[in-house]
Coordinates of C-alpha atoms in Angstrom, one line a residue:
M748 CA 203.3 101.1 -107.8
Q749 CA 200.2 100.5 -105.8
E750 CA 197.4 98.8 -107.7
I751 CA 194.4 101.0 -108.2
V752 CA 190.8 99.9 -108.8
G753 CA 191.2 100.7 -112.5
E754 CA 194.2 98.4 -112.8
C755 CA 192.5 95.7 -110.8
L756 CA 189.6 95.9 -113.2
A757 CA 191.9 95.5 -116.2
R758 CA 193.9 92.6 -114.6
R759 CA 190.7 90.7 -113.8
L760 CA 189.3 91.2 -117.3
L761 CA 192.5 89.6 -118.6
E762 CA 192.0 86.7 -116.3
W763 CA 188.6 86.2 -117.7
G764 CA 190.1 86.0 -121.2
V765 CA 189.1 89.5 -122.3
D766 CA 191.6 90.9 -124.8
T767 CA 189.7 93.9 -126.3
I768 CA 187.7 96.8 -125.0
F769 CA 185.8 99.1 -127.4
G770 CA 185.3 102.6 -126.2
L771 CA 185.8 106.3 -126.1
P772 CA 187.7 107.9 -123.2
G773 CA 186.5 110.9 -121.1
D774 CA 187.2 112.6 -117.8
G775 CA 184.6 110.3 -116.2
I776 CA 186.8 107.2 -116.8
N777 CA 190.3 108.5 -116.6
G778 CA 191.1 106.2 -113.7
L779 CA 189.9 103.2 -115.6
M780 CA 191.8 104.3 -118.7
E781 CA 195.0 104.4 -116.5
G782 CA 194.3 100.8 -115.5
F783 CA 193.9 99.8 -119.1
R784 CA 197.1 101.7 -120.0
R785 CA 199.1 99.7 -117.4
H786 CA 198.0 96.5 -119.2
Q787 CA 198.0 97.8 -122.7
E788 CA 200.4 95.1 -124.0
R789 CA 197.7 92.4 -123.4
L790 CA 194.5 94.4 -123.2
R791 CA 193.8 96.3 -126.4
F792 CA 191.6 99.4 -126.3
V793 CA 189.9 100.1 -129.7
L794 CA 189.3 103.8 -129.8
V795 CA 186.0 104.7 -131.6
H796 CA 184.4 107.9 -132.7
H797 CA 181.0 107.4 -131.1
E798 CA 180.0 105.4 -128.0
E799 CA 177.1 103.8 -129.8
A800 CA 179.6 102.2 -132.2
A801 CA 181.5 100.9 -129.2
A802 CA 178.5 99.1 -127.9
F803 CA 177.7 97.7 -131.4
M804 CA 181.3 96.5 -131.8
A805 CA 181.1 94.7 -128.4
T806 CA 177.9 93.1 -129.5
G807 CA 179.2 92.1 -132.9
Y808 CA 182.3 90.7 -131.3
A809 CA 180.2 88.6 -128.9
K810 CA 177.9 87.4 -131.7
A811 CA 180.8 86.3 -133.9
T812 CA 183.0 84.7 -131.2
G813 CA 180.6 83.6 -128.4
R814 CA 182.9 85.4 -126.0
L815 CA 182.2 88.3 -123.7
G816 CA 182.1 91.7 -125.5
V817 CA 183.3 94.7 -123.5
C818 CA 182.6 98.4 -124.1
A819 CA 183.5 101.5 -122.0
A820 CA 182.2 105.0 -122.0
T821 CA 182.5 108.1 -119.8
S822 CA 179.8 109.4 -117.5
G823 CA 176.7 111.2 -118.6
P824 CA 176.4 111.5 -122.3
G825 CA 178.9 108.8 -123.1
A826 CA 177.0 106.2 -121.0
I827 CA 173.7 107.3 -122.6
H828 CA 175.2 106.8 -126.1
L829 CA 175.9 103.1 -125.3
L830 CA 172.3 102.2 -124.8
N831 CA 171.2 101.5 -128.4
G832 CA 174.0 98.9 -128.9
L833 CA 173.4 97.4 -125.5
Y834 CA 169.7 96.9 -126.2
D835 CA 170.8 95.1 -129.4
A836 CA 172.9 92.8 -127.2
K837 CA 170.1 92.2 -124.8
L838 CA 167.4 91.5 -127.4
D839 CA 169.6 89.2 -129.4
H840 CA 170.9 87.3 -126.3
V841 CA 174.6 87.9 -126.4
P842 CA 176.9 88.6 -123.4
V843 CA 178.2 92.2 -123.2
L844 CA 179.8 94.0 -120.2
A845 CA 179.3 97.8 -120.2
I846 CA 181.7 99.8 -118.1
T847 CA 180.9 103.5 -117.4
G848 CA 182.1 106.4 -115.2
M849 CA 180.4 108.3 -112.5
Q850 CA 181.0 111.6 -110.7
E851 CA 183.0 111.6 -107.4
T852 CA 181.0 110.2 -104.5
S853 CA 181.3 113.5 -102.6
V854 CA 179.3 115.4 -105.3
L855 CA 176.6 112.8 -106.1
G856 CA 173.2 114.2 -105.7
S857 CA 174.3 117.8 -106.1
N858 CA 173.3 118.3 -109.8
Y859 CA 177.0 118.1 -110.7
Q860 CA 177.9 118.5 -114.3
Q861 CA 177.0 115.4 -116.4
E862 CA 175.5 113.7 -113.3
V863 CA 173.4 111.0 -114.8
H864 CA 172.6 108.0 -112.5
T865 CA 173.4 105.3 -115.0
T866 CA 172.2 102.5 -112.7
H867 CA 168.7 103.9 -113.0
L868 CA 169.2 104.5 -116.7
Y869 CA 170.4 100.9 -117.3
Q870 CA 167.9 99.1 -115.0
D871 CA 166.0 97.7 -118.0
V872 CA 168.9 96.8 -120.2
A873 CA 171.3 95.2 -117.7
A874 CA 170.6 91.9 -115.8
Y875 CA 173.4 92.9 -113.3
N876 CA 173.7 96.6 -112.7
L877 CA 175.8 98.2 -110.0
M878 CA 177.6 101.3 -109.0
V879 CA 180.8 100.3 -107.2
T880 CA 181.1 102.2 -103.9
N881 CA 184.0 100.5 -102.2
P882 CA 187.4 99.6 -103.6
Q883 CA 187.3 96.2 -101.8
Q884 CA 184.3 95.2 -103.9
M885 CA 186.8 94.6 -106.6
P886 CA 187.3 92.1 -108.2
G887 CA 184.4 90.2 -106.7
V888 CA 181.6 92.3 -108.3
L889 CA 183.3 92.1 -111.7
D890 CA 183.2 88.3 -111.4
I891 CA 179.5 88.5 -110.6
A892 CA 178.8 90.9 -113.5
I893 CA 180.6 88.7 -116.0
R894 CA 179.0 85.5 -114.8
N895 CA 175.6 87.1 -115.2
A896 CA 176.4 88.3 -118.7
L897 CA 177.7 84.9 -119.8
T898 CA 175.2 82.6 -118.1
K899 CA 172.1 84.7 -119.0
R900 CA 173.5 85.8 -122.4
T901 CA 172.7 89.4 -121.8
V902 CA 174.1 92.8 -120.6
A903 CA 175.8 93.5 -117.4
H904 CA 176.8 97.0 -116.2
L905 CA 179.3 98.4 -113.7
T906 CA 179.7 102.1 -113.1
F907 CA 182.7 103.5 -111.2
P908 CA 182.8 106.9 -109.5
N909 CA 185.9 108.9 -110.4
D910 CA 187.4 108.7 -106.9
L911 CA 186.9 105.0 -106.7
Q912 CA 188.7 104.4 -109.9
V913 CA 192.0 105.8 -108.6
A914 CA 191.7 104.5 -105.1
A915 CA 194.0 101.7 -103.9
V916 CA 192.2 98.5 -104.4
T917 CA 192.9 97.5 -100.7
Q918 CA 191.5 100.8 -99.3
D919 CA 188.4 100.7 -97.2
P920 CA 187.2 104.3 -97.0
Y921 CA 184.5 103.5 -94.5
R922 CA 186.7 101.5 -92.1
H923 CA 183.8 99.1 -91.3
V924 CA 183.8 95.5 -90.3
S925 CA 183.1 93.5 -93.5
P926 CA 181.2 90.3 -93.3
G927 CA 183.8 88.9 -95.7
E928 CA 185.3 89.6 -99.1
P929 CA 183.3 88.9 -102.2
P930 CA 184.3 85.5 -103.6
K931 CA 187.2 85.7 -106.1
S932 CA 186.4 82.5 -107.8
S933 CA 188.3 81.2 -110.9
P934 CA 186.9 82.4 -114.2
V935 CA 184.9 79.9 -116.3
V936 CA 185.2 81.3 -119.9
S937 CA 183.0 78.6 -121.5
L938 CA 179.8 77.3 -120.1
P939 CA 178.9 73.6 -120.3
A940 CA 176.2 72.6 -122.8
V941 CA 172.9 71.7 -121.2
P942 CA 171.5 68.2 -122.1
A943 CA 167.8 67.5 -122.3
A944 CA 165.7 65.6 -119.8
Q945 CA 164.6 62.2 -121.1
P946 CA 160.9 62.6 -120.3
D947 CA 160.9 65.9 -122.3
L948 CA 162.6 64.1 -125.2
Q949 CA 160.1 61.3 -125.2
R950 CA 157.2 63.7 -125.3
A951 CA 158.8 65.6 -128.1
A952 CA 159.3 62.4 -130.1
E953 CA 155.7 61.4 -129.6
V954 CA 154.4 64.7 -131.0
L955 CA 156.8 64.7 -134.0
N956 CA 156.3 61.0 -134.9
A957 CA 152.5 61.6 -134.9
G958 CA 152.7 64.5 -137.4
S959 CA 152.2 64.0 -141.1
K960 CA 153.3 67.4 -142.3
V961 CA 156.2 68.4 -140.1
A962 CA 158.1 71.7 -140.5
M963 CA 161.2 72.9 -138.7
L964 CA 161.9 76.5 -137.8
V965 CA 165.5 77.1 -136.7
G966 CA 167.0 80.2 -135.3
I967 CA 170.4 81.5 -134.2
G968 CA 170.2 79.3 -131.1
A969 CA 170.8 76.3 -133.4
R970 CA 174.2 77.8 -134.5
G971 CA 176.8 75.0 -134.2
A972 CA 174.1 72.3 -134.7
R973 CA 174.0 72.3 -138.5
A974 CA 174.7 68.5 -138.8
E975 CA 172.1 67.7 -136.2
V976 CA 169.4 70.0 -137.7
L977 CA 169.9 68.4 -141.1
A978 CA 169.8 64.9 -139.7
V979 CA 166.6 65.5 -137.8
A980 CA 165.0 67.1 -140.9
E981 CA 166.0 64.2 -143.0
A982 CA 164.5 61.7 -140.6
L983 CA 161.2 63.7 -140.3
G984 CA 161.0 64.5 -144.1
S985 CA 160.7 68.1 -142.9
P986 CA 161.5 71.3 -144.8
I987 CA 163.7 73.7 -142.8
V988 CA 162.6 77.3 -142.4
K989 CA 165.2 79.8 -141.1
T990 CA 164.8 82.9 -139.1
L991 CA 166.9 85.8 -140.4
P992 CA 169.4 85.7 -137.5
G993 CA 169.5 82.0 -138.0
K994 CA 170.3 82.2 -141.7
M995 CA 173.7 80.8 -141.3
V996 CA 172.5 77.6 -139.5
V997 CA 171.9 75.7 -142.7
P998 CA 173.4 76.4 -146.2
D999 CA 170.9 78.2 -148.5
D1000 CA 171.7 75.8 -151.3
H1001 CA 170.8 72.7 -149.3
P1002 CA 167.8 70.9 -150.7
L1003 CA 166.1 70.6 -147.2
T1004 CA 165.7 74.3 -146.7
T1005 CA 163.1 76.7 -148.1
G1006 CA 164.8 79.8 -146.8
G1007 CA 163.6 82.5 -144.5
L1008 CA 160.3 83.4 -143.0
G1009 CA 158.4 86.7 -142.7
L1010 CA 158.4 90.0 -144.5
L1011 CA 162.0 89.3 -145.7
G1012 CA 161.4 85.6 -146.3
T1013 CA 160.3 83.3 -149.1
R1014 CA 156.9 82.4 -150.5
P1015 CA 157.5 78.6 -150.0
S1016 CA 158.4 79.1 -146.3
E1017 CA 155.3 81.2 -145.6
E1018 CA 153.0 78.8 -147.5
L1019 CA 154.3 75.7 -145.7
M1020 CA 153.7 77.3 -142.3
E1021 CA 150.1 77.7 -143.4
E1022 CA 149.9 74.0 -144.2
C1023 CA 152.0 72.1 -141.7
D1024 CA 150.3 70.2 -138.9
T1025 CA 153.5 69.9 -136.7
L1026 CA 156.2 72.5 -136.0
L1027 CA 159.6 71.9 -134.4
M1028 CA 161.1 75.2 -133.3
V1029 CA 164.9 75.0 -132.5
G1030 CA 166.8 77.9 -130.9
T1031 CA 164.2 80.6 -131.7
S1032 CA 161.4 82.5 -130.1
Y1033 CA 160.4 83.9 -133.5
P1034 CA 158.6 87.2 -132.8
Y1035 CA 156.2 87.6 -135.7
A1036 CA 153.3 85.3 -134.8
K1037 CA 151.3 86.1 -137.9
Y1038 CA 153.8 84.1 -140.0
L1039 CA 153.5 81.1 -137.7
P1040 CA 150.8 78.4 -137.9
S1041 CA 147.4 79.6 -136.8
P1042 CA 146.4 78.7 -133.2
G1043 CA 145.2 75.1 -133.2
Q1044 CA 146.5 74.4 -136.6
A1045 CA 149.7 72.6 -135.6
R1046 CA 151.2 70.9 -132.6
V1047 CA 154.4 72.5 -131.5
V1048 CA 157.7 71.2 -130.1
Q1049 CA 160.2 73.8 -128.9
I1050 CA 163.9 73.3 -128.0
D1051 CA 165.6 76.2 -126.3
V1052 CA 168.3 76.6 -123.7
D1053 CA 166.2 79.4 -122.0
P1054 CA 163.0 78.1 -120.4
S1055 CA 161.6 81.6 -120.2
L1056 CA 161.3 81.7 -124.0
M1057 CA 159.1 78.6 -124.2
G1058 CA 155.6 79.2 -125.6
M1059 CA 156.0 82.9 -126.2
R1060 CA 154.3 82.8 -129.6
L1061 CA 152.4 79.5 -129.8
P1062 CA 151.1 77.0 -127.3
V1063 CA 153.7 74.3 -126.9
D1064 CA 152.9 70.6 -126.7
A1065 CA 156.4 69.6 -125.8
A1066 CA 159.1 71.9 -124.4
V1067 CA 162.7 70.7 -124.3
T1068 CA 165.0 72.9 -122.3
A1069 CA 168.5 72.1 -123.5
D1070 CA 171.4 73.1 -125.8
A1071 CA 170.1 72.7 -129.4
R1072 CA 173.0 70.4 -130.6
L1073 CA 172.8 68.0 -127.6
A1074 CA 169.0 67.9 -127.7
L1075 CA 168.8 67.1 -131.4
Q1076 CA 171.5 64.4 -130.9
Q1077 CA 169.4 62.9 -128.1
L1078 CA 166.1 63.2 -130.0
L1079 CA 167.3 61.6 -133.3
P1080 CA 167.3 58.0 -132.2
L1081 CA 163.7 58.4 -130.9
L1082 CA 162.3 59.5 -134.2
Q1083 CA 160.7 57.3 -136.8
T1084 CA 162.2 57.7 -140.2
R1085 CA 159.6 59.1 -142.5
T1086 CA 158.9 57.3 -145.8
D1087 CA 156.2 59.6 -147.1
R1088 CA 158.2 62.7 -148.3
S1089 CA 155.4 64.3 -150.4
F1090 CA 155.1 67.3 -148.1
L1091 CA 158.9 67.9 -148.3
G1092 CA 158.9 67.3 -152.1
K1093 CA 156.1 69.8 -152.7
Y1094 CA 158.0 72.6 -151.0
Q1095 CA 161.3 71.6 -152.6
R1096 CA 159.7 72.2 -156.0
E1097 CA 158.3 75.5 -154.7
R1098 CA 161.7 76.5 -153.5
D1099 CA 163.3 75.8 -156.9
T1100 CA 160.8 78.0 -158.5
W1101 CA 161.4 80.8 -155.9
L1102 CA 165.1 80.7 -156.4
A1103 CA 164.7 80.9 -160.2
D1104 CA 162.5 84.0 -159.7
M1105 CA 165.1 85.6 -157.4
A1106 CA 167.9 84.9 -159.9
R1107 CA 166.0 86.7 -162.6
L1108 CA 165.7 89.8 -160.4
R1109 CA 169.5 90.1 -160.5
D1110 CA 169.3 91.7 -163.8
P1111 CA 172.6 93.3 -165.0
E1112 CA 170.8 95.3 -167.8
R1113 CA 168.7 97.5 -165.5
H1114 CA 169.5 101.1 -165.0
P1115 CA 169.4 102.5 -162.3
I1116 CA 171.1 99.5 -160.8
A1117 CA 168.8 96.9 -159.2
P1118 CA 169.8 96.4 -155.6
Q1119 CA 169.3 92.6 -156.1
Y1120 CA 172.0 92.8 -158.7
L1121 CA 174.4 94.6 -156.3
M1122 CA 173.9 92.0 -153.6
G1123 CA 174.3 89.3 -156.3
C1124 CA 177.6 90.6 -157.4
V1125 CA 178.9 90.6 -153.8
D1126 CA 177.5 87.1 -153.3
E1127 CA 179.3 85.8 -156.4
A1128 CA 182.6 87.4 -155.7
A1129 CA 182.9 86.8 -151.9
A1130 CA 184.9 84.0 -150.4
D1131 CA 183.2 80.8 -149.2
D1132 CA 184.1 81.7 -145.6
A1133 CA 183.2 85.4 -145.9
I1134 CA 181.3 87.0 -143.0
L1135 CA 178.5 89.5 -144.0
T1136 CA 177.2 92.1 -141.6
C1137 CA 174.1 94.1 -142.4
D1138 CA 172.0 97.0 -141.3
S1139 CA 168.2 97.2 -140.9
G1140 CA 166.2 98.4 -143.8
T1141 CA 165.8 97.3 -147.4
I1142 CA 169.3 96.1 -147.4
A1143 CA 168.2 93.3 -145.0
T1144 CA 165.7 92.2 -147.7
W1145 CA 168.4 92.1 -150.4
S1146 CA 170.9 90.3 -148.2
A1147 CA 168.3 87.8 -146.8
R1148 CA 167.4 86.7 -150.4
H1149 CA 170.6 87.2 -152.3
W1150 CA 173.4 86.4 -149.9
T1151 CA 173.9 82.7 -150.1
I1152 CA 175.1 80.8 -147.1
R1153 CA 177.5 78.2 -148.3
G1154 CA 180.7 76.7 -146.9
G1155 CA 181.7 78.6 -143.8
R1156 CA 179.9 81.8 -144.5
E1157 CA 178.3 83.7 -141.7
Y1158 CA 175.7 86.5 -141.4
Y1159 CA 175.0 89.0 -138.7
L1160 CA 172.5 91.8 -138.2
S1161 CA 170.5 93.4 -135.4
G1162 CA 167.8 90.8 -135.1
N1163 CA 165.1 91.7 -132.5
L1164 CA 166.0 95.4 -132.0
A1165 CA 166.3 95.9 -135.8
T1166 CA 168.2 99.1 -135.3
M1167 CA 170.0 101.1 -138.0
A1168 CA 173.8 101.5 -138.1
P1169 CA 175.3 98.4 -136.6
G1170 CA 176.6 97.0 -139.9
L1171 CA 179.8 99.0 -140.0
P1172 CA 180.7 98.6 -136.2
Y1173 CA 179.9 94.9 -136.4
A1174 CA 182.3 94.5 -139.3
I1175 CA 185.1 96.3 -137.5
A1176 CA 184.7 94.2 -134.4
I1177 CA 184.4 90.9 -136.3
Q1178 CA 187.4 91.7 -138.5
H1179 CA 189.4 92.3 -135.3
A1180 CA 188.2 89.0 -133.9
H1181 CA 188.8 87.1 -137.2
P1182 CA 191.8 88.8 -138.9
G1183 CA 192.1 86.1 -141.5
R1184 CA 188.5 86.2 -142.7
Q1185 CA 186.9 88.3 -145.4
V1186 CA 184.4 90.6 -143.6
I1187 CA 181.9 92.6 -145.6
A1188 CA 179.5 95.2 -144.4
F1189 CA 176.4 95.5 -146.6
V1190 CA 174.8 98.8 -145.5
G1191 CA 172.4 101.5 -146.7
D1192 CA 173.4 105.1 -147.2
G1193 CA 171.2 106.0 -144.2
G1194 CA 172.8 103.6 -141.7
F1195 CA 176.3 104.3 -143.0
A1196 CA 176.0 108.1 -142.6
M1197 CA 175.0 107.7 -138.9
L1198 CA 178.4 106.2 -137.9
M1199 CA 180.5 106.7 -141.0
A1200 CA 183.4 108.1 -138.9
E1201 CA 184.1 104.5 -137.8
F1202 CA 185.4 103.7 -141.3
L1203 CA 188.3 105.9 -140.3
T1204 CA 188.6 103.7 -137.2
A1205 CA 189.0 100.6 -139.5
V1206 CA 191.7 102.5 -141.5
R1207 CA 193.6 103.5 -138.3
H1208 CA 193.6 100.0 -136.9
E1209 CA 194.5 98.5 -140.3
L1210 CA 191.4 96.3 -140.4
P1211 CA 190.7 95.3 -144.0
I1212 CA 186.9 95.4 -143.9
K1213 CA 185.0 95.8 -147.1
V1214 CA 182.0 98.2 -147.1
I1215 CA 179.3 98.0 -149.8
I1216 CA 176.8 100.8 -149.7
N1217 CA 173.3 100.3 -151.3
N1218 CA 172.8 104.0 -151.9
N1219 CA 169.2 104.9 -152.7
N1220 CA 169.5 108.4 -151.2
S1221 CA 166.6 107.7 -148.9
Y1222 CA 165.3 105.7 -145.9
G1223 CA 164.0 103.0 -148.2
Q1224 CA 162.3 100.7 -145.7
I1225 CA 160.4 103.6 -144.1
L1226 CA 159.3 104.7 -147.5
W1227 CA 157.7 101.4 -148.2
E1228 CA 156.3 101.1 -144.7
Q1229 CA 154.4 104.3 -145.3
I1230 CA 153.1 103.1 -148.6
I1231 CA 152.0 99.7 -147.2
L1232 CA 150.0 101.6 -144.5
G1233 CA 148.2 103.3 -147.3
Y1234 CA 149.8 106.7 -147.1
P1235 CA 151.9 108.5 -149.7
E1236 CA 155.5 108.7 -148.8
Y1237 CA 156.7 111.8 -146.8
A1238 CA 160.1 113.0 -145.7
V1239 CA 162.0 109.8 -146.4
R1240 CA 164.1 110.9 -149.4
H1241 CA 167.2 113.1 -149.1
R1242 CA 167.6 116.2 -151.3
Q1243 CA 170.3 116.5 -153.9
P1244 CA 173.2 116.3 -154.0
E1245 CA 173.7 112.6 -153.5
A1246 CA 176.6 111.6 -151.3
D1247 CA 179.8 110.2 -152.7
F1248 CA 181.0 107.9 -149.9
G1249 CA 183.7 106.6 -152.2
A1250 CA 185.4 110.0 -152.0
W1251 CA 185.1 109.8 -148.2
A1252 CA 186.9 106.4 -148.3
R1253 CA 189.7 107.8 -150.4
A1254 CA 190.0 110.8 -148.1
C1255 CA 190.5 108.3 -145.2
G1256 CA 193.4 106.7 -147.2
A1257 CA 191.4 103.6 -148.2
F1258 CA 190.1 102.1 -151.5
G1259 CA 187.0 104.0 -152.6
A1260 CA 184.8 103.7 -155.6
K1261 CA 181.5 105.3 -156.8
V1262 CA 179.4 103.1 -159.2
T1263 CA 176.5 104.3 -161.2
D1264 CA 176.8 102.0 -164.3
P1265 CA 175.8 98.4 -163.8
K1266 CA 178.5 97.3 -166.3
A1267 CA 181.2 98.7 -164.0
L1268 CA 179.8 97.1 -160.8
P1269 CA 181.3 93.5 -160.9
D1270 CA 184.8 94.8 -161.5
A1271 CA 184.5 97.4 -158.7
I1272 CA 183.3 94.7 -156.3
R1273 CA 186.2 92.4 -157.2
Q1274 CA 188.7 95.2 -156.8
A1275 CA 187.4 96.1 -153.4
L1276 CA 187.4 92.5 -152.2
A1277 CA 191.0 92.0 -153.5
H1278 CA 192.3 95.2 -151.9
P1279 CA 194.6 94.4 -149.0
G1280 CA 193.2 97.1 -146.7
P1281 CA 189.9 98.7 -146.0
A1282 CA 187.7 99.3 -149.1
L1283 CA 184.4 100.8 -149.9
V1284 CA 182.1 100.7 -152.9
D1285 CA 179.3 103.3 -153.0
C1286 CA 176.7 102.0 -155.5
D1287 CA 173.7 104.1 -156.6
V1288 CA 170.7 101.8 -156.9
N1289 CA 167.2 102.2 -158.0
P1290 CA 165.5 104.3 -155.2
N1291 CA 162.0 103.0 -156.3
E1292 CA 162.8 99.3 -156.0
P1293 CA 160.1 97.8 -153.7
P1294 CA 161.2 95.2 -151.1
M1295 CA 158.2 93.0 -151.8
P1296 CA 157.1 90.4 -149.3
G1297 CA 157.5 86.8 -150.3
K1298 CA 153.8 86.5 -150.5
V1299 CA 151.7 89.6 -151.1
H1300 CA 148.5 89.6 -149.1
Y1301 CA 145.2 91.3 -150.0
E1302 CA 145.5 94.0 -147.4
Q1303 CA 149.1 94.9 -148.4
A1304 CA 148.0 95.2 -152.1
K1305 CA 145.0 97.3 -151.1
H1306 CA 147.1 99.8 -149.0
F1307 CA 149.7 100.0 -151.8
T1308 CA 147.0 100.9 -154.3
E1309 CA 145.4 103.4 -151.9
A1310 CA 148.7 105.2 -151.4
F1311 CA 149.0 105.7 -155.2
L1312 CA 145.5 107.0 -155.4
R1313 CA 146.2 109.5 -152.7
G1314 CA 149.1 111.1 -154.6
Q1315 CA 152.2 108.9 -154.1
P1316 CA 155.2 110.8 -155.5
K1317 CA 157.4 109.0 -158.0
K1318 CA 154.5 106.8 -158.8
M1319 CA 155.5 106.2 -162.4
A1320 CA 159.0 105.2 -161.5
T1321 CA 157.7 103.0 -158.7
L1322 CA 155.2 101.3 -161.0
A1323 CA 157.9 100.8 -163.6
S1324 CA 160.1 99.0 -161.1
V1325 CA 157.3 96.8 -159.9
A1326 CA 156.4 95.9 -163.5
R1327 CA 160.0 95.2 -164.4
D1328 CA 160.4 92.9 -161.4
K1329 CA 157.3 91.0 -162.3
I1330 CA 158.4 90.7 -166.0
N1331 CA 161.7 89.3 -164.8
E1332 CA 160.0 86.8 -162.5
L1333 CA 157.9 85.5 -165.4
R1334 CA 160.7 85.5 -167.9
P1335 CA 161.8 81.9 -168.7

């Protein structure tokens, strides 16, 4: 049988080590699907219900494995649906290849059905973006696309007209004299780690050694450098602050860390950023400058493998372009071990107080159920190597503060894009990549409802994911954002009846439970985690529970008060929740 372009694509993906494609077929990629079919014993196609989920799955797969994620969609609407998940990959710097279809070359430009020029559509999201127009471009352009995705840690996109997909890979429809075939070089699946230049390290060490109140801010770029981060922090007597995507870098129960930063972070982390005179940023270009030291307050050292990210938020006194683990290994011998640990000790005591406050918010007596208690029950029952995926919204606050990184635990969410709905697709892809691990999706009712059909995908593929729904029957984060702006809430709560997603899970043939009583919650969580297949717990939580910042500023309190004076609905229930939280924090 003559090899067609679709088959050549599949074969070359296998040579690059790709074993899974997430996608949804359509007549715009039938030739590609035939190529995938011919290699189905080695190349698995995970059929989804919505293309957006396919892109999220490819992104989650890439985040959890460090390997290339691949998604495929048909022409027109299918390709458009991929975009949200692809922007998630781009903004969080993970390698994803998107493969889409295109109308036959003979009808392009004729307003043919579903004719959307995806190379124009994808020009912002994809670092490499090409419509294949000659069978002999394969597999060279695929190599180039994959190399771009892996080396730049971003999105690459190839789109294939229908007639090209089924053409013989040796065919040259133009019969022209080619200057030469594209290079078909051997795949390099893993990239070498980049060491730091010695002059950059010397400059960084000078800045750090001169500081008296040194803080570290670590992000997901420091993943895999846990031991090195802790060793440098120990030498500098530095508290470690973590970005939300970088939550897994250092255990939450380690005495050197004060936890996260920002709206979802901790009070000690925010306050030490206001006091430090030196900041070491490792593997992060943290976007929220208002939570960083004021300009001129602190000298800054930044370590990042991507030089384009240097100095994006603060002026940098020493920039080290290198792999985080290698750079910290090289930097450590140049550092003077700090004997004065008063700055660290101060914030260790503040951290202990903060953790005690958070523990008291996990109150099992509250009804409706406190979302902090829900997350606490999951945290207590989950395995020490469990992987938690999360959506954007109030659930991110509860998971940031009440999901404890310990042992081999991991944590994934949409970092910079902060989009709704990736939690479930992430969990499916990560469970596929790590079949022996416990994978838990902690999601809100809003995000789950967007792509809930993919729970059926998990059932059909026998992926034993666990889904925990923090159900407040509203778009909780938007509700509180409206209030913080000083406006009464509007159009953010769903009408009755409330959904019973546990019934949906049972209808899919999985474990499903609906919980409204806090006394029943721990047992329901344990049953779901122990279930051998997919499981879902839909928990009704207090819809008026505020995701309060770690440190409430005057302007936030002022706008909160103004919203109530303007006629905030549910004001008594909201005030009761705030008062109860404060009472719990003050309770010995």
